[in-house]
PDB file of C-alpha atoms in Angstrom:
ATOM      1  CA  MET A   1     101.825  88.378 115.200  1.00 93.00           C
ATOM      2  CA  LEU A   2     103.172  87.758 111.712  1.00 98.00           C
ATOM      3  CA  ARG A   3     105.450  90.427 110.301  1.00 98.00           C
ATOM      4  CA  SER A   4     105.836  90.997 106.564  1.00 99.00           C
ATOM      5  CA  THR A   5     107.463  93.300 104.081  1.00 99.00           C
ATOM      6  CA  ASN A   6     105.349  93.494 100.928  1.00 98.00           C
ATOM      7  CA  ASP A   7     106.901  94.086  97.530  1.00 98.00           C
ATOM      8  CA  THR A   8     105.767  97.076  95.466  1.00 98.00           C
ATOM      9  CA  ASN A   9     103.982  94.789  92.988  1.00 97.00           C
ATOM     10  CA  VAL A  10     101.801  93.403  95.783  1.00 98.00           C
ATOM     11  CA  TRP A  11     100.693  96.865  96.928  1.00 98.00           C
ATOM     12  CA  VAL A  12     100.140  98.179  93.409  1.00 98.00           C
ATOM     13  CA  SER A  13      98.055  95.139  92.450  1.00 98.00           C
ATOM     14  CA  GLY A  14      95.985  95.395  95.618  1.00 98.00           C
ATOM     15  CA  ILE A  15      95.373  99.098  95.071  1.00 98.00           C
ATOM     16  CA  ASN A  16      94.468  98.879  91.392  1.00 98.00           C
ATOM     17  CA  TRP A  17      92.471  95.645  91.156  1.00 97.00           C
ATOM     18  CA  LYS A  18      89.443  95.264  93.408  1.00 95.00           C
ATOM     19  CA  HIS A  19      89.403  91.467  93.247  1.00 95.00           C
ATOM     20  CA  GLY A  20      92.108  88.932  93.808  1.00 96.00           C
ATOM     21  CA  LYS A  21      94.629  87.908  96.392  1.00 98.00           C
ATOM     22  CA  PRO A  22      96.660  91.152  96.493  1.00 98.00           C
ATOM     23  CA  ARG A  23      93.414  93.017  97.262  1.00 98.00           C
ATOM     24  CA  GLN A  24      92.617  90.541 100.049  1.00 97.00           C
ATOM     25  CA  LEU A  25      96.079  91.130 101.479  1.00 97.00           C
ATOM     26  CA  LEU A  26      95.611  94.907 101.265  1.00 97.00           C
ATOM     27  CA  GLU A  27      92.334  94.619 103.185  1.00 97.00           C
ATOM     28  CA  LEU A  28      93.965  92.443 105.854  1.00 97.00           C
ATOM     29  CA  ALA A  29      96.791  94.965 106.161  1.00 97.00           C
ATOM     30  CA  LEU A  30      94.270  97.782 106.605  1.00 95.00           C
ATOM     31  CA  ALA A  31      92.550  95.663 109.286  1.00 96.00           C
ATOM     32  CA  ARG A  32      95.939  95.198 111.008  1.00 96.00           C
ATOM     33  CA  ALA A  33      95.700  91.390 110.762  1.00 97.00           C
ATOM     34  CA  PHE A  34      99.505  91.289 110.604  1.00 98.00           C
ATOM     35  CA  THR A  35     102.327  93.756 111.143  1.00 98.00           C
ATOM     36  CA  HIS A  36     103.557  95.278 107.916  1.00 98.00           C
ATOM     37  CA  VAL A  37     107.133  96.570 107.828  1.00 99.00           C
ATOM     38  CA  THR A  38     108.256  99.056 105.203  1.00 99.00           C
ATOM     39  CA  SER A  39     110.839 101.763 104.600  1.00 99.00           C
ATOM     40  CA  LEU A  40     110.706 105.262 103.170  1.00 98.00           C
ATOM     41  CA  GLU A  41     112.495 103.977 100.084  1.00 97.00           C
ATOM     42  CA  ILE A  42     109.758 101.390  99.486  1.00 98.00           C
ATOM     43  CA  LEU A  43     107.002 103.952 100.106  1.00 98.00           C
ATOM     44  CA  PHE A  44     108.595 106.285  97.551  1.00 98.00           C
ATOM     45  CA  GLU A  45     108.789 103.410  95.065  1.00 97.00           C
ATOM     46  CA  ILE A  46     105.084 102.614  95.491  1.00 98.00           C
ATOM     47  CA  THR A  47     104.093 106.243  94.859  1.00 98.00           C
ATOM     48  CA  ARG A  48     106.434 106.481  91.856  1.00 98.00           C
ATOM     49  CA  VAL A  49     104.908 103.380  90.263  1.00 98.00           C
ATOM     50  CA  LEU A  50     101.352 104.607  90.932  1.00 99.00           C
ATOM     51  CA  ARG A  51     102.176 107.955  89.273  1.00 98.00           C
ATOM     52  CA  ASP A  52     104.399 106.835  86.415  1.00 98.00           C
ATOM     53  CA  TYR A  53     102.702 103.603  85.372  1.00 98.00           C
ATOM     54  CA  PHE A  54      99.100 104.031  86.494  1.00 98.00           C
ATOM     55  CA  GLY A  55      98.540 107.763  85.998  1.00 98.00           C
ATOM     56  CA  TYR A  56      97.836 108.659  89.619  1.00 98.00           C
ATOM     57  CA  SER A  57      98.034 112.336  90.468  1.00 98.00           C
ATOM     58  CA  ASP A  58     100.664 113.391  93.000  1.00 98.00           C
ATOM     59  CA  GLU A  59      97.875 113.874  95.548  1.00 98.00           C
ATOM     60  CA  ASP A  60      96.321 110.440  95.009  1.00 98.00           C
ATOM     61  CA  ALA A  61      99.698 108.688  95.066  1.00 98.00           C
ATOM     62  CA  TYR A  62     100.579 110.563  98.261  1.00 97.00           C
ATOM     63  CA  GLU A  63      97.331 109.355  99.873  1.00 98.00           C
ATOM     64  CA  TRP A  64      98.531 105.778  99.413  1.00 98.00           C
ATOM     65  CA  TYR A  65     101.997 106.733 100.695  1.00 98.00           C
ATOM     66  CA  ARG A  66     100.329 108.126 103.815  1.00 98.00           C
ATOM     67  CA  GLU A  67      97.891 105.222 104.213  1.00 97.00           C
ATOM     68  CA  ILE A  68     100.529 102.512 103.855  1.00 98.00           C
ATOM     69  CA  GLY A  69     102.939 104.462 106.051  1.00 98.00           C
ATOM     70  CA  GLU A  70     100.340 104.779 108.810  1.00 97.00           C
ATOM     71  CA  LEU A  71      99.437 101.092 108.853  1.00 97.00           C
ATOM     72  CA  SER A  72     103.086 100.022 108.742  1.00 98.00           C
ATOM     73  CA  GLU A  73     106.062  99.986 110.998  1.00 99.00           C
ATOM     74  CA  VAL A  74     108.480 102.202 109.054  1.00 99.00           C
ATOM     75  CA  VAL A  75     112.137 101.281 109.480  1.00 99.00           C
ATOM     76  CA  ARG A  76     115.394 102.770 108.244  1.00 98.00           C
ATOM     77  CA  PRO A  77     117.640  99.947 107.070  1.00 98.00           C
ATOM     78  CA  THR A  78     121.221 100.406 108.205  1.00 96.00           C
ATOM     79  CA  MET A  79     122.819  97.917 105.833  1.00 94.00           C
ATOM     80  CA  ARG A  80     123.068  97.481 102.080  1.00 96.00           C
ATOM     81  CA  LEU A  81     122.876  93.949 100.745  1.00 96.00           C
ATOM     82  CA  ASN A  82     123.559  92.333  97.410  1.00 94.00           C
ATOM     83  CA  VAL A  83     121.788  88.991  97.781  1.00 95.00           C
ATOM     84  CA  VAL A  84     119.395  89.403  94.833  1.00 94.00           C
ATOM     85  CA  LYS A  85     121.929  89.411  92.018  1.00 90.00           C
ATOM     86  CA  THR A  86     119.498  89.512  89.072  1.00 89.00           C
ATOM     87  CA  ASP A  87     117.689  92.711  90.171  1.00 91.00           C
ATOM     88  CA  SER A  88     119.641  94.780  92.660  1.00 91.00           C
ATOM     89  CA  THR A  89     116.656  97.022  93.494  1.00 93.00           C
ATOM     90  CA  ASP A  90     114.938  94.007  95.083  1.00 96.00           C
ATOM     91  CA  ASN A  91     117.611  94.020  97.779  1.00 98.00           C
ATOM     92  CA  ARG A  92     115.748  96.945  99.389  1.00 98.00           C
ATOM     93  CA  PHE A  93     112.961  94.556 100.443  1.00 98.00           C
ATOM     94  CA  VAL A  94     115.419  92.151 102.050  1.00 98.00           C
ATOM     95  CA  GLU A  95     117.151  95.022 103.866  1.00 98.00           C
ATOM     96  CA  CYS A  96     113.820  96.322 105.137  1.00 99.00           C
ATOM     97  CA  ALA A  97     112.642  92.898 106.274  1.00 99.00           C
ATOM     98  CA  LEU A  98     115.912  92.288 108.131  1.00 98.00           C
ATOM     99  CA  GLU A  99     115.841  95.671 109.851  1.00 98.00           C
ATOM    100  CA  GLY A 100     112.181  95.245 110.804  1.00 99.00           C
ATOM    101  CA  ARG A 101     112.542  91.627 111.916  1.00 98.00           C
ATOM    102  CA  ALA A 102     109.909  90.467 109.424  1.00 99.00           C
ATOM    103  CA  ASN A 103     109.102  86.763 109.122  1.00 98.00           C
ATOM    104  CA  TYR A 104     108.099  87.089 105.467  1.00 99.00           C
ATOM    105  CA  ILE A 105     108.683  89.027 102.286  1.00 99.00           C
ATOM    106  CA  VAL A 106     105.543  88.837 100.150  1.00 99.00           C
ATOM    107  CA  SER A 107     106.142  89.211  96.431  1.00 98.00           C
ATOM    108  CA  GLY A 108     105.092  88.254  92.944  1.00 96.00           C
ATOM    109  CA  ASP A 109     108.587  88.992  91.614  1.00 96.00           C
ATOM    110  CA  HIS A 110     110.509  85.907  90.541  1.00 96.00           C
ATOM    111  CA  HIS A 111     113.846  87.563  91.411  1.00 95.00           C
ATOM    112  CA  LEU A 112     112.827  87.569  95.073  1.00 97.00           C
ATOM    113  CA  LEU A 113     110.813  84.346  94.974  1.00 98.00           C
ATOM    114  CA  ASP A 114     113.760  82.475  93.441  1.00 96.00           C
ATOM    115  CA  LEU A 115     115.821  83.417  96.502  1.00 95.00           C
ATOM    116  CA  GLY A 116     113.291  81.478  98.614  1.00 97.00           C
ATOM    117  CA  SER A 117     114.528  82.725 101.954  1.00 98.00           C
ATOM    118  CA  TYR A 118     117.213  84.831 103.512  1.00 97.00           C
ATOM    119  CA  GLN A 119     118.350  84.142 107.047  1.00 97.00           C
ATOM    120  CA  ASP A 120     115.059  83.565 108.939  1.00 96.00           C
ATOM    121  CA  ILE A 121     112.884  85.395 106.395  1.00 98.00           C
ATOM    122  CA  GLN A 122     110.698  83.331 104.066  1.00 99.00           C
ATOM    123  CA  ILE A 123     110.017  84.840 100.632  1.00 99.00           C
ATOM    124  CA  VAL A 124     106.538  83.794  99.540  1.00 99.00           C
ATOM    125  CA  LYS A 125     103.735  84.493  97.090  1.00 99.00           C
ATOM    126  CA  VAL A 126     100.650  86.405  98.182  1.00 99.00           C
ATOM    127  CA  SER A 127      98.537  83.223  98.294  1.00 98.00           C
ATOM    128  CA  ASP A 128     101.011  81.524 100.646  1.00 98.00           C
ATOM    129  CA  PHE A 129     101.109  84.483 103.027  1.00 99.00           C
ATOM    130  CA  LEU A 130      97.317  84.815 102.992  1.00 98.00           C
ATOM    131  CA  GLN A 131      97.099  81.196 104.112  1.00 97.00           C
ATOM    132  CA  LYS A 132      99.477  81.920 107.003  1.00 96.00           C
ATOM    133  CA  VAL A 133      97.393  84.925 108.106  1.00 96.00           C
ATOM    134  CA  ILE A 134      94.128  82.980 107.855  1.00 90.00           C
ATOM    135  CA  GLU A 135      95.583  80.053 109.843  1.00 90.00           C
ATOM    136  CA  ARG A 136      96.298  82.377 112.744  1.00 83.00           C
TER     137      ARG A 136
END
């Protein structure tokens, strides 16, 4: 089964917009069509963005924290990397993917996408990952 770590922007787009590729990916994640790997740090980031930028209440943001946490394999990265030089916070996704043995990082963030890959992890857009899931 494919294993991915999804960037915060992918989750937030899927949660907030009912149409589009991030929403399709969210629905496939909920259906367990692939294994999603995340970390507590990423879950906290998703809830912070939902609260601070989209006006979610603490309770509603926590519901997504819980939902994503339950459908994911939650890992605790043991290393700190500095491979994404232009936005150091994006290194958390690479660390998580490495720890969780993910095949893909799915993102809309050019800082990650510009990296292209890291070790055996491909960094791809939502549309590219959707195609991989559908092909399986």
